[in-house]
mmCIF file of C-alpha atoms in Angstrom:
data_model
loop_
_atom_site.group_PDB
_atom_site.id
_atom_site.type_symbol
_atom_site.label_atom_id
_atom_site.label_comp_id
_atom_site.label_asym_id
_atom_site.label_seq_id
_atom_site.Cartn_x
_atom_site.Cartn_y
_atom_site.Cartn_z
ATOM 1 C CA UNK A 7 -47.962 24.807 15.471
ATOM 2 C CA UNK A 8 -46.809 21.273 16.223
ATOM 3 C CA UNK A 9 -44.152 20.083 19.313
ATOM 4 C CA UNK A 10 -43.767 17.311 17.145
ATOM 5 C CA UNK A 11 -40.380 16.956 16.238
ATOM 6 C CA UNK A 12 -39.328 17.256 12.727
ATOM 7 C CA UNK A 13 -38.938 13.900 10.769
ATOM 8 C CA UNK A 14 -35.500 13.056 9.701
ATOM 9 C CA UNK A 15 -34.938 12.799 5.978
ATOM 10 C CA UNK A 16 -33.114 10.134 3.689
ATOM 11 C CA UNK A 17 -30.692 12.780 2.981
ATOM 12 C CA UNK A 18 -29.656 13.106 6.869
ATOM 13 C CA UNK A 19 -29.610 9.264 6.940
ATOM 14 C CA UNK A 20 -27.399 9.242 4.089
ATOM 15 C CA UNK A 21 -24.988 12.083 5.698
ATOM 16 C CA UNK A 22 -24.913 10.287 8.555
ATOM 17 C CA UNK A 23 -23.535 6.992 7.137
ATOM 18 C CA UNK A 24 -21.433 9.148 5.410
ATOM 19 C CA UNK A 25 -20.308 10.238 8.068
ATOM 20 C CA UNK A 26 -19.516 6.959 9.841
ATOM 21 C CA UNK A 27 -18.048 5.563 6.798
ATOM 22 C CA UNK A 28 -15.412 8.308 6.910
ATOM 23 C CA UNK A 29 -14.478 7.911 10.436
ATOM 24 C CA UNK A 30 -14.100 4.467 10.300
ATOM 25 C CA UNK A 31 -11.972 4.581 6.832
ATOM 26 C CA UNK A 32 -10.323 7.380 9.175
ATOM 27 C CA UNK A 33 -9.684 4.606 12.402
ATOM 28 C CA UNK A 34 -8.487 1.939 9.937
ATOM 29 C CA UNK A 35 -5.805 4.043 8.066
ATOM 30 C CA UNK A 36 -7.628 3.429 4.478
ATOM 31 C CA UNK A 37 -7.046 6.703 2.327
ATOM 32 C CA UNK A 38 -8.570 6.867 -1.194
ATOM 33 C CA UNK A 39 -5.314 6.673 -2.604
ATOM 34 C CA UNK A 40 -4.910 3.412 -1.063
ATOM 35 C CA UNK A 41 -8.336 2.610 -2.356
ATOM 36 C CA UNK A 42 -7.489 3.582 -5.490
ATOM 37 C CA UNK A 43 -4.244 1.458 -6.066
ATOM 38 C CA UNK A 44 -6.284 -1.417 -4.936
ATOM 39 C CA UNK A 45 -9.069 -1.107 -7.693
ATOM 40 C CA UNK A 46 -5.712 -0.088 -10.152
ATOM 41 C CA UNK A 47 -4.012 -3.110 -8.631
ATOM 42 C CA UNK A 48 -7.381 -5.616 -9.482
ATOM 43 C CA UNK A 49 -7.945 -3.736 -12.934
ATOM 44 C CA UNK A 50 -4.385 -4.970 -13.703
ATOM 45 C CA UNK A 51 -5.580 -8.616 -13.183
ATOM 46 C CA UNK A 52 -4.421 -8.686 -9.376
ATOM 47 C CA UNK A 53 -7.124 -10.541 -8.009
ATOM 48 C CA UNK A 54 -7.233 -14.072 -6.823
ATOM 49 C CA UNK A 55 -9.353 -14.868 -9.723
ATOM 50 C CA UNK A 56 -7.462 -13.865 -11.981
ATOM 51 C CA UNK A 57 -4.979 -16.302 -14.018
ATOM 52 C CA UNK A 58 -1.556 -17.029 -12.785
ATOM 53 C CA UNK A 59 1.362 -16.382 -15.432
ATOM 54 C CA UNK A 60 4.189 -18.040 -14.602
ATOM 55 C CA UNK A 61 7.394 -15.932 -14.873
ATOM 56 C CA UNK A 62 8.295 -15.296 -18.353
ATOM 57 C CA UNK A 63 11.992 -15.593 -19.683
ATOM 58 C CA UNK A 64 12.254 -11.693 -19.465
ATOM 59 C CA UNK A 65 11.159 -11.807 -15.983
ATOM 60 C CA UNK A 66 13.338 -14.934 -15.043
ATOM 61 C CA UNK A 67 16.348 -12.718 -15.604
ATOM 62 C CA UNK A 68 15.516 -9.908 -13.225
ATOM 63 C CA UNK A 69 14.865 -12.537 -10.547
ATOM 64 C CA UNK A 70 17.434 -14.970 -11.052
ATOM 65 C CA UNK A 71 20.200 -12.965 -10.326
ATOM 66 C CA UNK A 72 19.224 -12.672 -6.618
ATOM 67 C CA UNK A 73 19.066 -16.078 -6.032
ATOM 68 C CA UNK A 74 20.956 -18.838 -4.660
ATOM 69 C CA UNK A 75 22.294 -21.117 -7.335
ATOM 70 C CA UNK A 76 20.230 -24.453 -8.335
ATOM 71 C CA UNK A 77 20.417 -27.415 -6.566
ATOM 72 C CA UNK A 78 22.767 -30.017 -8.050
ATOM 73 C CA UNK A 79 20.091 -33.119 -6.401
ATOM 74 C CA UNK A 80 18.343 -34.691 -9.448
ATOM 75 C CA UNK A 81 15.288 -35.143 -7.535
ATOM 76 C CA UNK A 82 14.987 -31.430 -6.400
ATOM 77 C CA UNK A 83 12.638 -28.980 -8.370
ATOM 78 C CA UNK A 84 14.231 -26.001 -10.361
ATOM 79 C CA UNK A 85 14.568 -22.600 -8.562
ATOM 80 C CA UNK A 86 12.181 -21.220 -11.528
ATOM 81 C CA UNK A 87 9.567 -23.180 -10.679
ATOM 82 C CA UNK A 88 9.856 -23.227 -7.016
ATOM 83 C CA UNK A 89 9.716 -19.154 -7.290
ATOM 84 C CA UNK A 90 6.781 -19.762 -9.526
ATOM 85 C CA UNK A 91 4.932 -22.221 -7.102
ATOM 86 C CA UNK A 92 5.523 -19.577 -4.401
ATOM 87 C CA UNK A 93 4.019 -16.890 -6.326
ATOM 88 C CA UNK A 94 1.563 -18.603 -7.523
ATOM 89 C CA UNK A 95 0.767 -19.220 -3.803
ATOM 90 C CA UNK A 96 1.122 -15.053 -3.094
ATOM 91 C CA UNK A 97 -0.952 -14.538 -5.974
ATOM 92 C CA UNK A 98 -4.099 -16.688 -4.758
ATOM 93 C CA UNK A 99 -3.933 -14.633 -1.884
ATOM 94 C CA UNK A 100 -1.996 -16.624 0.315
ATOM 95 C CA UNK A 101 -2.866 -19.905 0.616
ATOM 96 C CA UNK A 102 -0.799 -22.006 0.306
ATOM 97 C CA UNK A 103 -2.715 -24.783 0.252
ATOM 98 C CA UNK A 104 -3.527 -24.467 -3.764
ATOM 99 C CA UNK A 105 -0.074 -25.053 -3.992
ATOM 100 C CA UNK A 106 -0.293 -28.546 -2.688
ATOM 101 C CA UNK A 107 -2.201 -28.970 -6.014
ATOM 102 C CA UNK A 108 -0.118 -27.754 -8.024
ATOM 103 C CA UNK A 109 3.837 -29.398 -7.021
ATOM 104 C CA UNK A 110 4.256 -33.388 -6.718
ATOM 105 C CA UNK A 111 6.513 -32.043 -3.630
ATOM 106 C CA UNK A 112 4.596 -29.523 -0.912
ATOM 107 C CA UNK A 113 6.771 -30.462 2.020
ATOM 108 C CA UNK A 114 9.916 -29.961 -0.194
ATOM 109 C CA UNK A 115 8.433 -26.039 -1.651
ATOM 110 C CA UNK A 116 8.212 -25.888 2.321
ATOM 111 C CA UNK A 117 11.530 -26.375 3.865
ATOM 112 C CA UNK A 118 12.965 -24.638 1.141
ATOM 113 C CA UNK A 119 10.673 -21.524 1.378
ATOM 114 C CA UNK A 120 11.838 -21.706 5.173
ATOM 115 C CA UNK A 121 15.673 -22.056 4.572
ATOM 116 C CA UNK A 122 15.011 -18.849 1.635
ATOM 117 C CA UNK A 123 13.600 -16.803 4.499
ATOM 118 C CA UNK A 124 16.441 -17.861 6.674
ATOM 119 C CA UNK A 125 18.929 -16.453 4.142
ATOM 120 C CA UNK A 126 17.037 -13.213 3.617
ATOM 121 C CA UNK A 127 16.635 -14.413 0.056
ATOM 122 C CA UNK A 128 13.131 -13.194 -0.397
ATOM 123 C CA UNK A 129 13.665 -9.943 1.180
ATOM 124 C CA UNK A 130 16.907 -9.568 -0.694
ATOM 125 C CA UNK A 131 14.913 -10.240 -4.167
ATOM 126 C CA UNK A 132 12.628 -7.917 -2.776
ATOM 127 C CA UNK A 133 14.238 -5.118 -2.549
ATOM 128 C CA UNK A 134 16.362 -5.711 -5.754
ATOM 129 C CA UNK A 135 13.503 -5.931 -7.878
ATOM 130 C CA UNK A 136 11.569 -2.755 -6.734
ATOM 131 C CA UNK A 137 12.962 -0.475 -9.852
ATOM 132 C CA UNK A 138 13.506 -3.114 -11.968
ATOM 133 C CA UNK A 139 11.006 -4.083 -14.821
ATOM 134 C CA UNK A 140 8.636 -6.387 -13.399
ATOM 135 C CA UNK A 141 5.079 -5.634 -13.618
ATOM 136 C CA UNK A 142 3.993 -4.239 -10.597
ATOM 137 C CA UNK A 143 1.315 -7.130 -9.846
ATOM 138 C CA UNK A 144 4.990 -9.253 -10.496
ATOM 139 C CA UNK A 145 6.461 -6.988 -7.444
ATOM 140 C CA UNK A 146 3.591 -7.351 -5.429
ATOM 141 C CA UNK A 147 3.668 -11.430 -5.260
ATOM 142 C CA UNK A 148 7.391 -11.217 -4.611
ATOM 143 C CA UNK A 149 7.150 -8.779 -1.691
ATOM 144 C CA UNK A 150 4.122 -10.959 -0.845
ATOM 145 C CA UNK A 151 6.634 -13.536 -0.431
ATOM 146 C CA UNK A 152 8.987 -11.489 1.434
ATOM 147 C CA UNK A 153 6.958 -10.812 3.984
ATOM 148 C CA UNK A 154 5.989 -14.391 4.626
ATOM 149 C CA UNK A 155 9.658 -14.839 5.617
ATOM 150 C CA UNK A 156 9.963 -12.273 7.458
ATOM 151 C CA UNK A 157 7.126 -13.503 9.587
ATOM 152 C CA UNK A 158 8.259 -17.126 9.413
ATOM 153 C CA UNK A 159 11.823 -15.675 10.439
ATOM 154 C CA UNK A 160 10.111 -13.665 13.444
ATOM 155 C CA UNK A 161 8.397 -16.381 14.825
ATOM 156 C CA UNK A 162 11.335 -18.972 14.327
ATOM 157 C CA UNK A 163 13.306 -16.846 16.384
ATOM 158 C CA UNK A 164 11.160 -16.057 18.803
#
């Protein structure tokens, strides 16, 4: 008989990574539910890669109503398609730097994103849209948004 120690085998090196894999899912709060609704969330077209729809008239309604009224300036952009431009923003992921692409105006989507958060407008949309019936990748942009403010309001204030 041998004093050798016994070799390890691939299936204790895979239980082991297991293993770690679980405790740091564990340490960064990530459930497989949550992983779940985020490979639901990308099946339903949710990635940045994915095309950006514009809101259609049927969605336009449900938002609408929780905003403030359009600006009478002739050279101002539409409150449809400065929501769009900001959700086309949240649905890239973010950046909002595509959206200087996209509008003749960037400094103008700007201030008035700021003055929106200022008003509680996105969070107010936010939270009047959650049962309505927008697509849920349609939610997710807006509350997207919503939390941008809040984090521009935060840091305005403090």
């Amino acid at each position: 008989m041998s004093n050798e120690p016994n070799p390890r085998s691939p299936s204790d090196d895979v239980s082991d990574d297991l293993q770690l894999v679980q405790e740091t899912m564990a340490a960064l709060g990530i459930t497989p539910e949550s992983i779940m609704e985020a490979i639901e969330r990308n099946e339903a077209g949710c990635s940045a890669q994915a095309e950006f729809l514009p809101l259609s008239d049927a969605e336009w309604k449900v938002v609408k109503t929780a905003l403030p009224p359009d600006s009478p300036q002739a050279n101002t952009m539409d409150n449809r398609t400065f929501v769009n431009t900001v959700l086309e923003a949240a649905h890239r992921g973010g950046r909002w730097i595509d959206f200087r692409k996209n509008t003749p105006y960037p400094e103008a989507v700007r201030r008035r994103f700021g003055r929106w958060a200022h008003l509680d407008t996105w969070q107010r949309l936010a939270s009047e849209i959650r049962n309505g019936e927008l697509s849920s990748e349609r939610k997710s942009q807006i509350e997207a948004a919503a939390a941008w403010a809040e984090r521009l309001r935060k840091k305005s204030v403090s």
